[in-house]
Amino acid sequence: MSLVALRLPQGVRCAIAVTYDTDMAGGYAPDGICHGRTMPALQAHLLRLCDTAESFGVRLQFFQIGNGLDQEDVAYLREILRRGHAVDSHTYSHMALIGDPETLREELLRTNRLFQERLGRRSTVLRGPGGYQNGLRDHPANQQVILDCGFRWVSCQYDNAMPRREPRYAVEAPAREAPYEYPSGLIEFPLQGYTDRVWFDMVHCVDQAAYDAWRVAHGHQPVEPGWRAPWTHPQALERWIEYNLAVADFVYERRLAWVLCWHPYSHYLHDPENRMLPALLAHCAAKPERVQVGTLRDVVGMVIE
Ligand SMILES: [Zn+2]
């Protein structure tokens, strides 16, 4: 395993890949099953995120579960692509990349076919469902399957220790969790820092019973305007914005690349007025030197071979 060096474009101080997994998350599902058949209210939220990004001249990275491409209407994804954002694979059924290698091969090939048939695109970067402490380091056969299926880049390592550490530990994740190459040649871009799911529904969950009750009764259905998640600490969104701006300051100071991982569904629930994304983009735009905010494909393009 060897670290991978990135070359930032001329005049760019640091880079941020804004990646969203578009899941209908299992953590919000009455039956606990995560799938990719995005409900219309969430499709609208995705397009709203694109509007925000475009107003800053930024393109977003989405990762889509393949079984969502089996449904009749994928116009929202075609629209996202037409507007210049990136959509890549998140497996067919939200299968963990560390699972059975041959099942993984079927999942990835099936999703590749659906990307081609329904979106007319080939996915080149793979996001691993769930995230794994050691990435794919203990799974050489899975690395090979991913390479065989046409991916040279994967993003699946996630540090589960953050909630148990001091706050600064998560802010400094982009320095500690640098991209690296597995012995197979596959290149890993770890998910750096807190995901929104962990932040809002785990670290800032103050009423687990309320969360469980909502999930069973109302999960995977639209919420009313003005609704607030009854399980989440009232300051969670303020702190989330503060935390993410602190990471942006850290990568700016250190000239790093930061791969963050968010979910439209989590922001739909916990940030219904859409404050986080514009706050981050405005913060970066106000820096004296240029911050390149964009897709994971953009950051992959900075790898020095
Ligand atoms: Zn996912």
PDB file of C-alpha atoms and ligand atoms in Angstrom:
ATOM      1  CA  MET A   1       0.000   0.000   0.000  1.00  0.00           C
ATOM      2  CA  SER A   2       1.567   3.302  -1.038  1.00  0.00           C
ATOM      3  CA  LEU A   3       0.387   6.882  -0.750  1.00  0.00           C
ATOM      4  CA  VAL A   4      -0.762   8.591  -3.921  1.00  0.00           C
ATOM      5  CA  ALA A   5       0.418  12.119  -4.734  1.00  0.00           C
ATOM      6  CA  LEU A   6      -1.962  14.684  -6.221  1.00  0.00           C
ATOM      7  CA  ARG A   7      -1.033  17.670  -8.356  1.00  0.00           C
ATOM      8  CA  LEU A   8      -3.357  20.612  -7.775  1.00  0.00           C
ATOM      9  CA  PRO A   9      -4.008  22.676 -10.922  1.00  0.00           C
ATOM     10  CA  GLN A  10      -2.051  25.910 -11.377  1.00  0.00           C
ATOM     11  CA  GLY A  11      -3.260  28.592  -8.978  1.00  0.00           C
ATOM     12  CA  VAL A  12      -5.374  26.211  -6.916  1.00  0.00           C
ATOM     13  CA  ARG A  13      -4.685  26.194  -3.174  1.00  0.00           C
ATOM     14  CA  CYS A  14      -6.745  23.112  -2.242  1.00  0.00           C
ATOM     15  CA  ALA A  15      -9.506  20.884  -3.632  1.00  0.00           C
ATOM     16  CA  ILE A  16     -12.820  19.658  -2.267  1.00  0.00           C
ATOM     17  CA  ALA A  17     -14.833  16.803  -3.789  1.00  0.00           C
ATOM     18  CA  VAL A  18     -18.485  17.258  -2.816  1.00  0.00           C
ATOM     19  CA  THR A  19     -19.904  13.746  -3.066  1.00  0.00           C
ATOM     20  CA  TYR A  20     -23.498  12.746  -2.357  1.00  0.00           C
ATOM     21  CA  ASP A  21     -24.757   9.151  -2.083  1.00  0.00           C
ATOM     22  CA  THR A  22     -28.333   9.454  -3.359  1.00  0.00           C
ATOM     23  CA  ASP A  23     -29.629   6.494  -1.306  1.00  0.00           C
ATOM     24  CA  MET A  24     -33.087   5.988   0.082  1.00  0.00           C
ATOM     25  CA  ALA A  25     -31.160   5.041   3.216  1.00  0.00           C
ATOM     26  CA  GLY A  26     -31.929   1.927   5.240  1.00  0.00           C
ATOM     27  CA  GLY A  27     -31.580   4.046   8.387  1.00  0.00           C
ATOM     28  CA  TYR A  28     -34.695   5.985   7.291  1.00  0.00           C
ATOM     29  CA  ALA A  29     -36.607   2.952   5.997  1.00  0.00           C
ATOM     30  CA  PRO A  30     -39.479   1.242   7.850  1.00  0.00           C
ATOM     31  CA  ASP A  31     -38.081  -2.145   6.766  1.00  0.00           C
ATOM     32  CA  GLY A  32     -34.427  -1.108   7.160  1.00  0.00           C
ATOM     33  CA  ILE A  33     -33.678  -1.720   3.464  1.00  0.00           C
ATOM     34  CA  CYS A  34     -31.583   0.807   1.556  1.00  0.00           C
ATOM     35  CA  HIS A  35     -32.373   1.195  -2.160  1.00  0.00           C
ATOM     36  CA  GLY A  36     -31.865   3.578  -5.070  1.00  0.00           C
ATOM     37  CA  ARG A  37     -35.468   4.298  -6.134  1.00  0.00           C
ATOM     38  CA  THR A  38     -35.368   7.962  -5.161  1.00  0.00           C
ATOM     39  CA  MET A  39     -38.756   9.339  -4.014  1.00  0.00           C
ATOM     40  CA  PRO A  40     -39.974  12.422  -5.946  1.00  0.00           C
ATOM     41  CA  ALA A  41     -39.519  14.806  -2.969  1.00  0.00           C
ATOM     42  CA  LEU A  42     -35.893  13.713  -2.782  1.00  0.00           C
ATOM     43  CA  GLN A  43     -35.413  14.030  -6.560  1.00  0.00           C
ATOM     44  CA  ALA A  44     -36.527  17.652  -6.188  1.00  0.00           C
ATOM     45  CA  HIS A  45     -34.008  18.134  -3.374  1.00  0.00           C
ATOM     46  CA  LEU A  46     -31.203  16.742  -5.554  1.00  0.00           C
ATOM     47  CA  LEU A  47     -32.047  19.217  -8.299  1.00  0.00           C
ATOM     48  CA  ARG A  48     -32.124  22.028  -5.746  1.00  0.00           C
ATOM     49  CA  LEU A  49     -28.594  21.089  -4.666  1.00  0.00           C
ATOM     50  CA  CYS A  50     -27.555  21.261  -8.323  1.00  0.00           C
ATOM     51  CA  ASP A  51     -29.122  24.749  -8.618  1.00  0.00           C
ATOM     52  CA  THR A  52     -27.098  25.909  -5.604  1.00  0.00           C
ATOM     53  CA  ALA A  53     -23.869  24.409  -6.942  1.00  0.00           C
ATOM     54  CA  GLU A  54     -24.388  25.924 -10.394  1.00  0.00           C
ATOM     55  CA  SER A  55     -24.901  29.379  -8.891  1.00  0.00           C
ATOM     56  CA  PHE A  56     -21.284  29.053  -7.667  1.00  0.00           C
ATOM     57  CA  GLY A  57     -20.037  27.497 -10.913  1.00  0.00           C
ATOM     58  CA  VAL A  58     -19.572  24.147  -9.150  1.00  0.00           C
ATOM     59  CA  ARG A  59     -20.392  20.600 -10.301  1.00  0.00           C
ATOM     60  CA  LEU A  60     -21.383  17.916  -7.790  1.00  0.00           C
ATOM     61  CA  GLN A  61     -20.575  14.215  -7.562  1.00  0.00           C
ATOM     62  CA  PHE A  62     -23.437  11.775  -7.045  1.00  0.00           C
ATOM     63  CA  PHE A  63     -23.254   8.031  -6.404  1.00  0.00           C
ATOM     64  CA  GLN A  64     -26.345   6.109  -7.458  1.00  0.00           C
ATOM     65  CA  ILE A  65     -27.515   2.642  -6.394  1.00  0.00           C
ATOM     66  CA  GLY A  66     -28.083   0.552  -9.543  1.00  0.00           C
ATOM     67  CA  ASN A  67     -31.523  -0.783  -8.592  1.00  0.00           C
ATOM     68  CA  GLY A  68     -32.833   2.770  -8.899  1.00  0.00           C
ATOM     69  CA  LEU A  69     -32.040   2.586 -12.635  1.00  0.00           C
ATOM     70  CA  ASP A  70     -34.505  -0.283 -13.032  1.00  0.00           C
ATOM     71  CA  GLN A  71     -37.421   2.083 -12.410  1.00  0.00           C
ATOM     72  CA  GLU A  72     -39.443   3.692 -15.168  1.00  0.00           C
ATOM     73  CA  ASP A  73     -38.489   7.314 -14.577  1.00  0.00           C
ATOM     74  CA  VAL A  74     -34.827   8.288 -14.372  1.00  0.00           C
ATOM     75  CA  ALA A  75     -35.350  11.714 -15.951  1.00  0.00           C
ATOM     76  CA  TYR A  76     -33.971  13.461 -12.842  1.00  0.00           C
ATOM     77  CA  LEU A  77     -30.637  11.636 -13.248  1.00  0.00           C
ATOM     78  CA  ARG A  78     -30.473  12.445 -16.955  1.00  0.00           C
ATOM     79  CA  GLU A  79     -31.178  16.068 -16.059  1.00  0.00           C
ATOM     80  CA  ILE A  80     -28.361  16.067 -13.463  1.00  0.00           C
ATOM     81  CA  LEU A  81     -25.953  14.667 -16.080  1.00  0.00           C
ATOM     82  CA  ARG A  82     -27.140  17.093 -18.772  1.00  0.00           C
ATOM     83  CA  ARG A  83     -26.343  19.940 -16.389  1.00  0.00           C
ATOM     84  CA  GLY A  84     -22.738  18.715 -16.089  1.00  0.00           C
ATOM     85  CA  HIS A  85     -22.708  16.970 -12.704  1.00  0.00           C
ATOM     86  CA  ALA A  86     -21.198  13.489 -12.312  1.00  0.00           C
ATOM     87  CA  VAL A  87     -23.125  10.303 -11.489  1.00  0.00           C
ATOM     88  CA  ASP A  88     -21.212   7.130 -10.650  1.00  0.00           C
ATOM     89  CA  SER A  89     -21.881   3.650  -9.276  1.00  0.00           C
ATOM     90  CA  HIS A  90     -22.784   2.733  -5.694  1.00  0.00           C
ATOM     91  CA  THR A  91     -23.338  -1.027  -6.511  1.00  0.00           C
ATOM     92  CA  TYR A  92     -26.675  -2.566  -7.559  1.00  0.00           C
ATOM     93  CA  SER A  93     -28.262  -3.274  -4.157  1.00  0.00           C
ATOM     94  CA  HIS A  94     -26.061  -1.289  -1.741  1.00  0.00           C
ATOM     95  CA  MET A  95     -23.869  -4.325  -1.251  1.00  0.00           C
ATOM     96  CA  ALA A  96     -20.756  -3.917   0.921  1.00  0.00           C
ATOM     97  CA  LEU A  97     -17.610  -4.077  -1.244  1.00  0.00           C
ATOM     98  CA  ILE A  98     -16.050  -6.435   1.321  1.00  0.00           C
ATOM     99  CA  GLY A  99     -18.762  -9.087   0.698  1.00  0.00           C
ATOM    100  CA  ASP A 100     -18.576 -12.226  -1.449  1.00  0.00           C
ATOM    101  CA  PRO A 101     -16.361 -11.392  -4.473  1.00  0.00           C
ATOM    102  CA  GLU A 102     -18.466 -13.194  -7.103  1.00  0.00           C
ATOM    103  CA  THR A 103     -21.708 -11.605  -5.906  1.00  0.00           C
ATOM    104  CA  LEU A 104     -19.907  -8.285  -6.041  1.00  0.00           C
ATOM    105  CA  ARG A 105     -18.873  -8.964  -9.645  1.00  0.00           C
ATOM    106  CA  GLU A 106     -22.510  -9.595 -10.648  1.00  0.00           C
ATOM    107  CA  GLU A 107     -23.623  -6.427  -8.842  1.00  0.00           C
ATOM    108  CA  LEU A 108     -21.032  -4.235 -10.519  1.00  0.00           C
ATOM    109  CA  LEU A 109     -21.518  -5.636 -14.032  1.00  0.00           C
ATOM    110  CA  ARG A 110     -25.295  -5.345 -13.761  1.00  0.00           C
ATOM    111  CA  THR A 111     -24.992  -1.729 -12.621  1.00  0.00           C
ATOM    112  CA  ASN A 112     -22.508  -0.969 -15.421  1.00  0.00           C
ATOM    113  CA  ARG A 113     -25.062  -2.279 -17.946  1.00  0.00           C
ATOM    114  CA  LEU A 114     -27.820  -0.139 -16.429  1.00  0.00           C
ATOM    115  CA  PHE A 115     -25.613   2.965 -16.485  1.00  0.00           C
ATOM    116  CA  GLN A 116     -25.003   2.363 -20.180  1.00  0.00           C
ATOM    117  CA  GLU A 117     -28.618   1.545 -21.082  1.00  0.00           C
ATOM    118  CA  ARG A 118     -30.442   4.120 -18.972  1.00  0.00           C
ATOM    119  CA  LEU A 119     -27.949   6.981 -18.726  1.00  0.00           C
ATOM    120  CA  GLY A 120     -25.658   6.378 -21.691  1.00  0.00           C
ATOM    121  CA  ARG A 121     -22.635   6.670 -19.366  1.00  0.00           C
ATOM    122  CA  ARG A 122     -19.837   4.525 -18.060  1.00  0.00           C
ATOM    123  CA  SER A 123     -19.104   4.786 -14.355  1.00  0.00           C
ATOM    124  CA  THR A 124     -15.399   5.119 -13.585  1.00  0.00           C
ATOM    125  CA  VAL A 125     -15.360   5.758  -9.827  1.00  0.00           C
ATOM    126  CA  LEU A 126     -16.994   3.415  -7.310  1.00  0.00           C
ATOM    127  CA  ARG A 127     -18.335   4.459  -3.892  1.00  0.00           C
ATOM    128  CA  GLY A 128     -18.510   1.643  -1.353  1.00  0.00           C
ATOM    129  CA  PRO A 129     -21.758   1.342   0.622  1.00  0.00           C
ATOM    130  CA  GLY A 130     -21.315   1.771   4.370  1.00  0.00           C
ATOM    131  CA  GLY A 131     -17.597   2.438   4.541  1.00  0.00           C
ATOM    132  CA  TYR A 132     -14.975   0.135   6.091  1.00  0.00           C
ATOM    133  CA  GLN A 133     -12.287   0.915   8.659  1.00  0.00           C
ATOM    134  CA  ASN A 134      -9.515  -0.758   6.615  1.00  0.00           C
ATOM    135  CA  GLY A 135     -10.943  -0.108   3.179  1.00  0.00           C
ATOM    136  CA  LEU A 136     -10.262  -3.142   0.971  1.00  0.00           C
ATOM    137  CA  ARG A 137      -6.830  -3.864   2.437  1.00  0.00           C
ATOM    138  CA  ASP A 138      -7.863  -7.296   3.732  1.00  0.00           C
ATOM    139  CA  HIS A 139      -9.807  -8.157   0.546  1.00  0.00           C
ATOM    140  CA  PRO A 140      -7.432  -8.583  -2.409  1.00  0.00           C
ATOM    141  CA  ALA A 141      -9.957 -10.690  -4.383  1.00  0.00           C
ATOM    142  CA  ASN A 142     -12.518  -7.873  -4.125  1.00  0.00           C
ATOM    143  CA  GLN A 143      -9.933  -5.348  -5.317  1.00  0.00           C
ATOM    144  CA  GLN A 144      -9.380  -7.491  -8.394  1.00  0.00           C
ATOM    145  CA  VAL A 145     -13.115  -7.824  -9.093  1.00  0.00           C
ATOM    146  CA  ILE A 146     -13.500  -4.031  -8.942  1.00  0.00           C
ATOM    147  CA  LEU A 147     -10.590  -3.585 -11.361  1.00  0.00           C
ATOM    148  CA  ASP A 148     -12.025  -6.292 -13.659  1.00  0.00           C
ATOM    149  CA  CYS A 149     -15.324  -4.389 -13.755  1.00  0.00           C
ATOM    150  CA  GLY A 150     -13.587  -1.328 -15.166  1.00  0.00           C
ATOM    151  CA  PHE A 151     -12.944   0.788 -12.065  1.00  0.00           C
ATOM    152  CA  ARG A 152      -9.515   2.121 -11.325  1.00  0.00           C
ATOM    153  CA  TRP A 153     -10.708   4.288  -8.385  1.00  0.00           C
ATOM    154  CA  VAL A 154     -12.726   3.397  -5.316  1.00  0.00           C
ATOM    155  CA  SER A 155     -13.888   5.409  -2.307  1.00  0.00           C
ATOM    156  CA  CYS A 156     -14.825   3.163   0.619  1.00  0.00           C
ATOM    157  CA  GLN A 157     -12.529   3.588   3.611  1.00  0.00           C
ATOM    158  CA  TYR A 158     -14.261   5.243   6.575  1.00  0.00           C
ATOM    159  CA  ASP A 159     -12.859   5.861  10.059  1.00  0.00           C
ATOM    160  CA  ASN A 160     -15.399   4.764  12.668  1.00  0.00           C
ATOM    161  CA  ALA A 161     -13.279   6.056  15.562  1.00  0.00           C
ATOM    162  CA  MET A 162     -14.240   9.733  15.117  1.00  0.00           C
ATOM    163  CA  PRO A 163     -17.119   9.916  17.647  1.00  0.00           C
ATOM    164  CA  ARG A 164     -14.802   8.551  20.353  1.00  0.00           C
ATOM    165  CA  ARG A 165     -12.041  11.101  19.700  1.00  0.00           C
ATOM    166  CA  GLU A 166     -11.589  14.813  20.407  1.00  0.00           C
ATOM    167  CA  PRO A 167     -13.381  17.148  17.917  1.00  0.00           C
ATOM    168  CA  ARG A 168     -10.171  18.216  16.160  1.00  0.00           C
ATOM    169  CA  TYR A 169      -9.525  14.591  15.146  1.00  0.00           C
ATOM    170  CA  ALA A 170     -12.378  14.659  12.601  1.00  0.00           C
ATOM    171  CA  VAL A 171     -11.397  18.094  11.279  1.00  0.00           C
ATOM    172  CA  GLU A 172      -7.908  16.780  10.508  1.00  0.00           C
ATOM    173  CA  ALA A 173      -9.116  13.632   8.702  1.00  0.00           C
ATOM    174  CA  PRO A 174      -8.044  14.865   5.229  1.00  0.00           C
ATOM    175  CA  ALA A 175      -4.389  14.943   6.413  1.00  0.00           C
ATOM    176  CA  ARG A 176      -4.547  11.547   8.103  1.00  0.00           C
ATOM    177  CA  GLU A 177      -6.721   9.636   5.605  1.00  0.00           C
ATOM    178  CA  ALA A 178      -4.820  10.390   2.414  1.00  0.00           C
ATOM    179  CA  PRO A 179      -5.532   8.552  -0.857  1.00  0.00           C
ATOM    180  CA  TYR A 180      -3.413   5.460  -1.481  1.00  0.00           C
ATOM    181  CA  GLU A 181      -2.826   2.631  -3.915  1.00  0.00           C
ATOM    182  CA  TYR A 182      -3.579  -0.984  -3.005  1.00  0.00           C
ATOM    183  CA  PRO A 183      -1.038  -3.624  -4.144  1.00  0.00           C
ATOM    184  CA  SER A 184      -3.479  -4.554  -6.944  1.00  0.00           C
ATOM    185  CA  GLY A 185      -3.182  -1.049  -8.445  1.00  0.00           C
ATOM    186  CA  LEU A 186      -6.671   0.039  -7.369  1.00  0.00           C
ATOM    187  CA  ILE A 187      -6.587   3.543  -5.879  1.00  0.00           C
ATOM    188  CA  GLU A 188      -8.523   4.367  -2.687  1.00  0.00           C
ATOM    189  CA  PHE A 189      -9.948   7.792  -1.832  1.00  0.00           C
ATOM    190  CA  PRO A 190     -11.106   7.489   1.804  1.00  0.00           C
ATOM    191  CA  LEU A 191     -14.279   9.262   2.927  1.00  0.00           C
ATOM    192  CA  GLN A 192     -12.693  11.956   5.066  1.00  0.00           C
ATOM    193  CA  GLY A 193     -14.385  13.248   8.202  1.00  0.00           C
ATOM    194  CA  TYR A 194     -17.956  12.836   9.411  1.00  0.00           C
ATOM    195  CA  THR A 195     -20.745  11.806   7.087  1.00  0.00           C
ATOM    196  CA  ASP A 196     -24.060  13.614   7.632  1.00  0.00           C
ATOM    197  CA  ARG A 197     -25.677  10.289   8.615  1.00  0.00           C
ATOM    198  CA  VAL A 198     -23.234   9.740  11.459  1.00  0.00           C
ATOM    199  CA  TRP A 199     -23.437  13.399  12.512  1.00  0.00           C
ATOM    200  CA  PHE A 200     -27.208  13.894  12.641  1.00  0.00           C
ATOM    201  CA  ASP A 201     -28.549  10.408  13.321  1.00  0.00           C
ATOM    202  CA  MET A 202     -25.859   8.985  15.585  1.00  0.00           C
ATOM    203  CA  VAL A 203     -23.552  11.574  17.202  1.00  0.00           C
ATOM    204  CA  HIS A 204     -26.356  14.165  17.608  1.00  0.00           C
ATOM    205  CA  CYS A 205     -29.211  11.724  18.175  1.00  0.00           C
ATOM    206  CA  VAL A 206     -30.717  12.654  21.564  1.00  0.00           C
ATOM    207  CA  ASP A 207     -33.854  10.477  21.421  1.00  0.00           C
ATOM    208  CA  GLN A 208     -33.351   7.038  19.924  1.00  0.00           C
ATOM    209  CA  ALA A 209     -36.948   5.984  20.663  1.00  0.00           C
ATOM    210  CA  ALA A 210     -38.299   8.993  18.712  1.00  0.00           C
ATOM    211  CA  TYR A 211     -35.997   8.137  15.814  1.00  0.00           C
ATOM    212  CA  ASP A 212     -37.088   4.493  15.734  1.00  0.00           C
ATOM    213  CA  ALA A 213     -40.773   5.442  15.960  1.00  0.00           C
ATOM    214  CA  TRP A 214     -40.483   7.975  13.098  1.00  0.00           C
ATOM    215  CA  ARG A 215     -38.585   5.534  10.907  1.00  0.00           C
ATOM    216  CA  VAL A 216     -41.208   2.816  11.270  1.00  0.00           C
ATOM    217  CA  ALA A 217     -44.228   5.124  10.827  1.00  0.00           C
ATOM    218  CA  HIS A 218     -42.966   7.769   8.363  1.00  0.00           C
ATOM    219  CA  GLY A 219     -39.658   6.641   6.855  1.00  0.00           C
ATOM    220  CA  HIS A 220     -39.226   6.892   3.058  1.00  0.00           C
ATOM    221  CA  GLN A 221     -42.167   9.315   2.812  1.00  0.00           C
ATOM    222  CA  PRO A 222     -41.980  13.068   2.254  1.00  0.00           C
ATOM    223  CA  VAL A 223     -41.983  15.294   5.360  1.00  0.00           C
ATOM    224  CA  GLU A 224     -44.226  18.360   5.757  1.00  0.00           C
ATOM    225  CA  PRO A 225     -42.769  21.860   5.373  1.00  0.00           C
ATOM    226  CA  GLY A 226     -41.572  23.083   8.777  1.00  0.00           C
ATOM    227  CA  TRP A 227     -41.089  19.531  10.117  1.00  0.00           C
ATOM    228  CA  ARG A 228     -38.054  19.046  12.376  1.00  0.00           C
ATOM    229  CA  ALA A 229     -36.437  15.692  13.216  1.00  0.00           C
ATOM    230  CA  PRO A 230     -37.571  14.978  16.782  1.00  0.00           C
ATOM    231  CA  TRP A 231     -34.513  12.842  17.547  1.00  0.00           C
ATOM    232  CA  THR A 232     -31.771  15.300  16.658  1.00  0.00           C
ATOM    233  CA  HIS A 233     -30.093  17.846  18.964  1.00  0.00           C
ATOM    234  CA  PRO A 234     -31.469  21.349  18.162  1.00  0.00           C
ATOM    235  CA  GLN A 235     -27.954  22.718  17.533  1.00  0.00           C
ATOM    236  CA  ALA A 236     -26.904  19.868  15.236  1.00  0.00           C
ATOM    237  CA  LEU A 237     -27.220  21.824  11.988  1.00  0.00           C
ATOM    238  CA  GLU A 238     -25.366  24.901  13.322  1.00  0.00           C
ATOM    239  CA  ARG A 239     -22.581  22.653  14.547  1.00  0.00           C
ATOM    240  CA  TRP A 240     -22.549  20.729  11.247  1.00  0.00           C
ATOM    241  CA  ILE A 241     -22.007  23.923   9.287  1.00  0.00           C
ATOM    242  CA  GLU A 242     -19.294  25.038  11.725  1.00  0.00           C
ATOM    243  CA  TYR A 243     -17.577  21.657  11.535  1.00  0.00           C
ATOM    244  CA  ASN A 244     -17.524  21.564   7.722  1.00  0.00           C
ATOM    245  CA  LEU A 245     -16.216  25.133   7.435  1.00  0.00           C
ATOM    246  CA  ALA A 246     -13.453  24.198   9.900  1.00  0.00           C
ATOM    247  CA  VAL A 247     -12.431  21.279   7.656  1.00  0.00           C
ATOM    248  CA  ALA A 248     -12.418  23.617   4.655  1.00  0.00           C
ATOM    249  CA  ASP A 249     -10.102  25.996   6.585  1.00  0.00           C
ATOM    250  CA  PHE A 250      -7.856  23.090   7.520  1.00  0.00           C
ATOM    251  CA  VAL A 251      -7.443  21.797   3.954  1.00  0.00           C
ATOM    252  CA  TYR A 252      -6.900  25.348   2.732  1.00  0.00           C
ATOM    253  CA  GLU A 253      -4.129  25.909   5.272  1.00  0.00           C
ATOM    254  CA  ARG A 254      -2.479  22.553   4.462  1.00  0.00           C
ATOM    255  CA  ARG A 255      -3.075  22.612   0.656  1.00  0.00           C
ATOM    256  CA  LEU A 256      -4.887  19.269   0.721  1.00  0.00           C
ATOM    257  CA  ALA A 257      -7.686  17.552  -1.186  1.00  0.00           C
ATOM    258  CA  TRP A 258     -10.817  16.709   0.837  1.00  0.00           C
ATOM    259  CA  VAL A 259     -13.322  14.016  -0.149  1.00  0.00           C
ATOM    260  CA  LEU A 260     -16.467  14.584   1.873  1.00  0.00           C
ATOM    261  CA  CYS A 261     -19.458  12.220   1.820  1.00  0.00           C
ATOM    262  CA  TRP A 262     -22.988  13.543   2.256  1.00  0.00           C
ATOM    263  CA  HIS A 263     -26.480  12.254   1.460  1.00  0.00           C
ATOM    264  CA  PRO A 264     -29.313  14.297  -0.079  1.00  0.00           C
ATOM    265  CA  TYR A 265     -31.799  12.400   2.135  1.00  0.00           C
ATOM    266  CA  SER A 266     -29.993  13.411   5.362  1.00  0.00           C
ATOM    267  CA  HIS A 267     -29.908  17.045   4.276  1.00  0.00           C
ATOM    268  CA  TYR A 268     -33.541  16.898   3.143  1.00  0.00           C
ATOM    269  CA  LEU A 269     -34.443  15.860   6.716  1.00  0.00           C
ATOM    270  CA  HIS A 270     -31.958  17.860   8.776  1.00  0.00           C
ATOM    271  CA  ASP A 271     -31.238  20.886   6.572  1.00  0.00           C
ATOM    272  CA  PRO A 272     -34.566  21.461   4.778  1.00  0.00           C
ATOM    273  CA  GLU A 273     -33.749  25.099   4.005  1.00  0.00           C
ATOM    274  CA  ASN A 274     -30.556  23.971   2.277  1.00  0.00           C
ATOM    275  CA  ARG A 275     -28.061  26.003   4.321  1.00  0.00           C
ATOM    276  CA  MET A 276     -25.034  23.685   4.376  1.00  0.00           C
ATOM    277  CA  LEU A 277     -24.047  23.558   0.719  1.00  0.00           C
ATOM    278  CA  PRO A 278     -24.306  27.332   0.034  1.00  0.00           C
ATOM    279  CA  ALA A 279     -22.451  28.034   3.311  1.00  0.00           C
ATOM    280  CA  LEU A 280     -19.548  25.824   2.229  1.00  0.00           C
ATOM    281  CA  LEU A 281     -19.454  27.172  -1.327  1.00  0.00           C
ATOM    282  CA  ALA A 282     -19.610  30.827  -0.182  1.00  0.00           C
ATOM    283  CA  HIS A 283     -16.889  30.169   2.418  1.00  0.00           C
ATOM    284  CA  CYS A 284     -14.607  28.691  -0.255  1.00  0.00           C
ATOM    285  CA  ALA A 285     -15.383  31.406  -2.813  1.00  0.00           C
ATOM    286  CA  ALA A 286     -14.369  34.079  -0.256  1.00  0.00           C
ATOM    287  CA  LYS A 287     -10.845  32.665   0.249  1.00  0.00           C
ATOM    288  CA  PRO A 288      -8.020  34.784  -1.153  1.00  0.00           C
ATOM    289  CA  GLU A 289      -6.570  31.851  -3.118  1.00  0.00           C
ATOM    290  CA  ARG A 290      -8.654  29.539  -5.302  1.00  0.00           C
ATOM    291  CA  VAL A 291     -10.365  26.507  -3.798  1.00  0.00           C
ATOM    292  CA  GLN A 292     -11.400  24.014  -6.442  1.00  0.00           C
ATOM    293  CA  VAL A 293     -14.744  22.581  -5.413  1.00  0.00           C
ATOM    294  CA  GLY A 294     -16.122  19.841  -7.636  1.00  0.00           C
ATOM    295  CA  THR A 295     -16.505  16.128  -8.263  1.00  0.00           C
ATOM    296  CA  LEU A 296     -14.485  13.122  -7.151  1.00  0.00           C
ATOM    297  CA  ARG A 297     -13.735  12.622 -10.850  1.00  0.00           C
ATOM    298  CA  ASP A 298     -12.008  16.018 -10.740  1.00  0.00           C
ATOM    299  CA  VAL A 299      -9.806  14.922  -7.819  1.00  0.00           C
ATOM    300  CA  VAL A 300      -9.065  11.578  -9.490  1.00  0.00           C
ATOM    301  CA  GLY A 301      -7.779  13.606 -12.428  1.00  0.00           C
ATOM    302  CA  MET A 302      -5.152  15.162 -10.137  1.00  0.00           C
ATOM    303  CA  VAL A 303      -3.426  11.855  -9.340  1.00  0.00           C
ATOM    304  CA  ILE A 304       0.217  11.850 -10.410  1.00  0.00           C
ATOM    305  CA  GLU A 305       0.739   8.508 -12.179  1.00  0.00           C
TER     306      GLU A 305
HETATM  307 ZN    ZN B   1     -24.974   4.335   0.450  1.00  0.00          ZN
END
